[in-house]
XYZ file of C-alpha atoms in Angstrom:
351
model
C 0.000 0.000 0.000
C 1.175 3.522 -0.763
C 0.887 4.629 2.852
C 3.173 1.863 4.058
C 5.697 2.630 1.290
C 5.737 6.318 2.255
C 6.211 5.478 5.939
C 8.957 2.981 5.158
C 10.810 5.404 2.880
C 10.556 8.392 5.212
C 12.372 6.701 8.104
C 15.748 6.035 6.367
C 15.571 9.460 4.687
C 14.971 11.081 8.063
C 17.926 9.196 9.541
C 20.239 10.018 6.632
C 19.347 13.716 6.409
C 19.017 14.337 10.127
C 15.846 16.317 9.540
C 15.379 16.992 13.252
C 18.260 19.472 12.985
C 16.170 21.428 10.481
C 13.309 21.752 12.973
C 11.211 18.892 11.599
C 9.355 17.154 14.429
C 9.544 13.359 14.708
C 7.499 11.070 16.927
C 10.529 10.687 19.213
C 11.655 7.884 21.454
C 9.320 4.906 21.742
C 9.729 2.592 24.774
C 11.275 -0.664 23.627
C 10.431 -4.175 24.698
C 7.279 -5.930 25.837
C 5.384 -4.915 28.976
C 5.731 -6.897 32.176
C 2.783 -9.180 32.818
C 1.209 -9.269 36.277
C -2.118 -9.932 37.919
C -3.649 -6.710 39.243
C -4.426 -6.585 42.923
C -8.163 -6.921 43.381
C -9.829 -5.594 46.529
C -13.443 -4.750 47.230
C -12.634 -1.168 48.197
C -10.542 -0.701 45.055
C -13.249 -2.157 42.830
C -15.910 0.085 44.382
C -13.778 3.209 43.999
C -13.132 2.443 40.323
C -16.614 1.211 39.441
C -18.090 4.544 38.370
C -15.149 5.556 36.201
C -14.803 2.050 34.752
C -18.493 1.928 33.831
C -18.250 5.313 32.115
C -15.176 4.259 30.131
C -16.792 0.946 29.166
C -20.026 2.558 27.938
C -18.356 5.385 26.027
C -15.709 3.016 24.637
C -18.313 0.604 23.313
C -20.544 3.338 21.920
C -17.595 4.912 20.123
C -16.362 1.586 18.779
C -19.825 0.489 17.684
C -20.434 3.815 15.951
C -17.152 3.558 14.059
C -17.739 -0.093 13.182
C -21.282 0.508 11.976
C -20.142 3.352 9.749
C -17.338 1.308 8.183
C -19.531 -1.784 7.826
C -22.138 0.263 5.975
C -19.429 1.668 3.699
C -18.219 -1.825 2.809
C -21.671 -3.392 2.595
C -21.041 -5.544 5.662
C -22.815 -6.114 8.983
C -21.599 -5.473 12.516
C -22.773 -7.682 15.365
C -23.100 -5.754 18.626
C -22.763 -8.972 20.646
C -19.549 -10.004 18.910
C -18.190 -6.477 19.304
C -18.901 -6.550 23.039
C -17.260 -9.959 23.428
C -14.178 -8.867 21.479
C -13.804 -5.568 23.282
C -14.368 -7.166 26.683
C -11.809 -9.900 25.993
C -9.258 -7.317 24.844
C -9.755 -5.260 28.001
C -9.316 -8.330 30.200
C -6.093 -9.151 28.365
C -4.688 -5.625 28.583
C -5.395 -5.486 32.323
C -2.568 -7.970 33.027
C -0.092 -5.863 31.049
C -0.903 -2.458 32.536
C -2.395 -1.267 29.259
C -4.954 1.424 28.508
C -8.649 0.561 28.087
C -9.244 -0.872 24.610
C -11.645 0.802 22.181
C -11.967 1.277 18.442
C -10.039 3.996 16.604
C -11.564 5.665 13.560
C -8.225 6.727 12.080
C -6.672 3.273 12.514
C -9.809 1.581 11.183
C -9.907 3.944 8.207
C -6.268 3.181 7.374
C -7.073 -0.522 7.594
C -10.048 -0.231 5.230
C -8.192 1.920 2.710
C -5.288 -0.547 2.745
C -7.715 -3.309 1.755
C -8.148 -5.070 5.104
C -11.318 -7.161 5.184
C -10.811 -10.159 7.503
C -9.639 -10.816 11.107
C -6.275 -11.866 9.619
C -5.480 -8.143 9.449
C -5.548 -7.936 13.244
C -3.280 -10.971 13.564
C -0.726 -9.541 11.139
C -0.926 -6.138 12.849
C -0.380 -7.698 16.275
C 2.683 -9.626 15.089
C 4.068 -6.509 13.391
C 3.529 -4.488 16.574
C 5.342 -7.084 18.702
C 8.277 -7.188 16.280
C 8.471 -3.400 16.169
C 8.408 -3.069 19.965
C 11.119 -5.729 20.268
C 13.546 -4.774 17.495
C 12.639 -1.582 15.623
C 11.616 1.132 18.089
C 14.953 2.899 17.502
C 14.131 3.320 13.816
C 10.489 4.209 14.491
C 11.579 7.240 16.514
C 12.871 8.889 13.299
C 9.425 8.888 11.659
C 8.378 12.508 10.913
C 5.096 13.414 12.598
C 3.933 15.215 9.452
C 4.360 12.044 7.364
C 2.363 10.000 9.876
C -0.360 12.670 9.969
C -0.508 12.812 6.169
C -0.956 9.038 5.912
C -3.751 9.086 8.506
C -5.505 12.044 6.846
C -5.139 10.420 3.423
C -6.804 7.285 4.739
C -9.642 9.049 6.541
C -10.457 11.511 3.751
C -11.297 8.651 1.396
C -14.149 7.628 3.692
C -15.685 11.100 3.889
C -18.830 11.320 1.735
C -20.115 14.878 1.641
C -23.267 13.764 -0.163
C -24.340 12.000 3.028
C -24.701 15.353 4.785
C -27.356 16.629 2.374
C -29.036 13.217 2.474
C -29.126 13.322 6.288
C -30.610 16.838 6.308
C -33.216 15.790 3.760
C -34.322 12.733 5.740
C -33.954 14.211 9.241
C -32.761 17.681 10.144
C -31.787 16.413 13.575
C -29.532 13.725 12.101
C -28.137 16.237 9.625
C -27.338 18.643 12.447
C -25.579 15.905 14.424
C -23.583 14.802 11.374
C -22.510 18.366 10.627
C -21.524 19.103 14.221
C -19.590 15.848 14.496
C -17.704 16.653 11.290
C -16.771 20.121 12.567
C -15.639 18.734 15.927
C -13.550 16.097 14.094
C -11.638 18.931 12.413
C -10.773 20.378 15.817
C -10.105 17.312 17.956
C -9.415 13.633 17.336
C -11.972 11.737 15.202
C -12.532 9.289 18.062
C -13.478 12.166 20.365
C -15.743 13.578 17.665
C -17.558 10.237 17.381
C -18.125 10.226 21.152
C -19.382 13.819 20.888
C -21.830 12.811 18.159
C -23.092 9.859 20.183
C -23.609 11.990 23.314
C -25.458 14.711 21.353
C -27.615 12.013 19.713
C -28.566 10.602 23.109
C -29.382 14.062 24.464
C -31.619 14.868 21.491
C -33.235 11.416 21.678
C -34.063 11.911 25.359
C -35.352 15.386 24.558
C -37.606 13.917 21.841
C -38.989 11.411 24.334
C -39.559 14.035 27.037
C -41.360 16.462 24.732
C -43.390 13.924 22.797
C -46.019 15.423 20.521
C -49.754 14.687 20.759
C -51.753 15.166 17.552
C -55.461 15.836 17.339
C -56.876 13.497 14.707
C -59.708 13.997 12.247
C -61.423 11.326 10.146
C -61.264 10.990 6.393
C -64.837 9.777 6.005
C -64.332 8.424 2.487
C -61.328 6.232 3.308
C -62.029 5.739 7.025
C -58.551 6.719 8.127
C -57.166 9.152 10.692
C -55.381 12.309 9.616
C -53.914 15.104 11.750
C -56.353 17.999 11.970
C -54.750 20.696 9.855
C -56.116 23.536 7.761
C -55.256 21.806 4.483
C -57.028 18.515 5.166
C -60.530 17.485 4.124
C -60.860 15.201 7.152
C -63.524 16.183 9.680
C -63.852 16.292 13.434
C -66.623 14.338 15.104
C -68.826 16.707 17.038
C -68.389 16.282 20.770
C -65.473 13.867 20.271
C -61.770 14.585 20.775
C -59.452 12.087 19.103
C -55.828 12.380 20.242
C -52.719 10.368 19.355
C -49.514 10.465 21.433
C -46.570 10.006 19.066
C -44.316 8.301 21.596
C -44.467 5.531 24.174
C -45.904 6.536 27.545
C -43.010 6.516 30.034
C -41.915 8.374 33.161
C -40.015 10.999 31.147
C -43.028 12.185 29.167
C -46.220 10.884 30.828
C -47.199 14.165 32.486
C -46.326 16.154 29.363
C -48.479 13.912 27.150
C -51.448 14.076 29.524
C -51.102 17.866 29.732
C -51.155 18.131 25.932
C -54.388 16.098 25.821
C -55.895 18.466 28.395
C -54.754 21.420 26.264
C -56.459 19.969 23.175
C -59.578 19.436 25.262
C -59.541 23.032 26.550
C -58.987 24.351 23.023
C -62.086 22.562 21.733
C -64.183 23.618 24.729
C -63.259 27.300 24.283
C -65.273 27.279 21.066
C -68.371 26.414 23.090
C -68.383 22.763 22.053
C -69.281 20.241 24.713
C -66.804 17.316 24.582
C -68.458 14.096 25.717
C -65.945 11.528 24.452
C -62.148 11.369 24.293
C -60.667 8.702 22.025
C -56.975 7.965 22.490
C -55.169 6.333 19.591
C -52.330 4.125 20.824
C -50.976 3.441 17.328
C -47.589 4.991 18.205
C -47.468 3.727 21.798
C -45.329 0.601 21.938
C -44.481 0.667 25.627
C -46.091 1.900 28.849
C -44.150 1.899 32.113
C -45.472 2.237 35.673
C -45.426 6.045 35.700
C -47.145 6.162 32.318
C -49.834 3.744 33.461
C -50.448 5.708 36.667
C -50.698 8.971 34.702
C -53.260 7.311 32.407
C -55.330 6.127 35.393
C -55.270 9.646 36.864
C -56.458 10.948 33.501
C -59.318 8.420 33.453
C -60.425 9.471 36.942
C -60.238 13.136 36.011
C -62.325 12.582 32.884
C -64.886 10.583 34.878
C -65.308 13.470 37.324
C -65.990 15.732 34.332
C -68.486 13.219 32.893
C -66.343 12.619 29.811
C -66.079 9.057 28.532
C -62.622 7.860 27.514
C -62.122 5.261 24.764
C -59.051 3.658 23.200
C -58.271 2.519 19.685
C -55.342 0.486 18.261
C -54.327 -0.510 21.788
C -51.841 -3.396 21.599
C -52.259 -6.469 23.787
C -49.200 -5.900 25.987
C -50.081 -2.253 26.655
C -53.679 -3.292 27.311
C -52.488 -5.761 29.964
C -50.339 -3.074 31.611
C -53.276 -0.656 31.803
C -55.602 -3.354 33.121
C -53.193 -4.095 35.985
C -52.876 -0.379 36.758
C -56.635 0.172 36.533
C -57.848 -2.509 38.927
C -59.870 0.027 40.959
C -61.254 1.910 37.962
C -63.166 1.125 34.794
C -61.044 0.429 31.740
C -61.992 2.481 28.687
C -63.853 0.762 25.894
C -61.475 -0.358 23.161
C -62.370 -0.002 19.492
C -60.870 -2.413 17.002
C -61.353 -0.088 14.026
C -62.420 3.389 12.974
C -65.652 1.958 11.554
C -66.545 0.452 14.925
C -65.708 3.735 16.639
C -67.919 5.772 14.293
C -70.852 3.429 14.803
C -70.488 3.597 18.591
C -70.087 7.381 18.779
């Protein structure tokens, strides 16, 4: 590969010309020899004091490695198994612990160089490991003459081949949130190490994902009477509202992070309809987008049922899945479960 040829040629040239005397920076002395192997001392107090930091390193290390691996696998048309990645990374960290090594995680720059060089199978790792052992044992003196600029150029040349600027516009077109994260991660990668940028992108993604869960949207639905389907009630739709009936659809699972917010949005929709002078007698909740309900969500739903009963408003459900139905039944042992419609046609006939 061209990168390896350039690296190999730059070392003897650096030695012969003494380029350090001209102010050219080299990577400098590299410790020679293999590390001493030993079993770390394990104590309960030591394990407890390190647990928090170790857990943080493990989670961030795996997330970074999985993100890098997924990206490269998609580029090469392959598939990355999260389970195999966890097993491999865990085994590597156990092994490095008896040699006093750093925590093991994936490196985007090293992985990019591997892909560009044509590496496709685990044999690459075996060859790399043998080459590393030989270099540490016999060639560290020569490695110290490698110019830092040459090493940086090889890494940049490898990484730049994997950058696809068309993916940014594609990401913005599909999801502005994903496009924003991709753009920010790219900018951060220009400032700090790519590995750090990947971690930054993952953390921002998690923050935005949690934010999306917490501020879940609730849509008021109207009925397309010709096709018998729900549509969000907007000014440009021909779908109609049923008089005296509020149909609402939470667009996220009902969990502790968003339960109160979702219930408050339903109340807001109810108040908005009632301000027009309309008397709401029925509230129909569509659970089409609700795939999970936790304890807090179930309790918030029961409180909503009791509140509606005090106001003499009947609550119904539609597209309620069996598991979520069971959860609500357990939570609503001391109250009446809402009637459940199997279809829009059945709902229209009943209301």
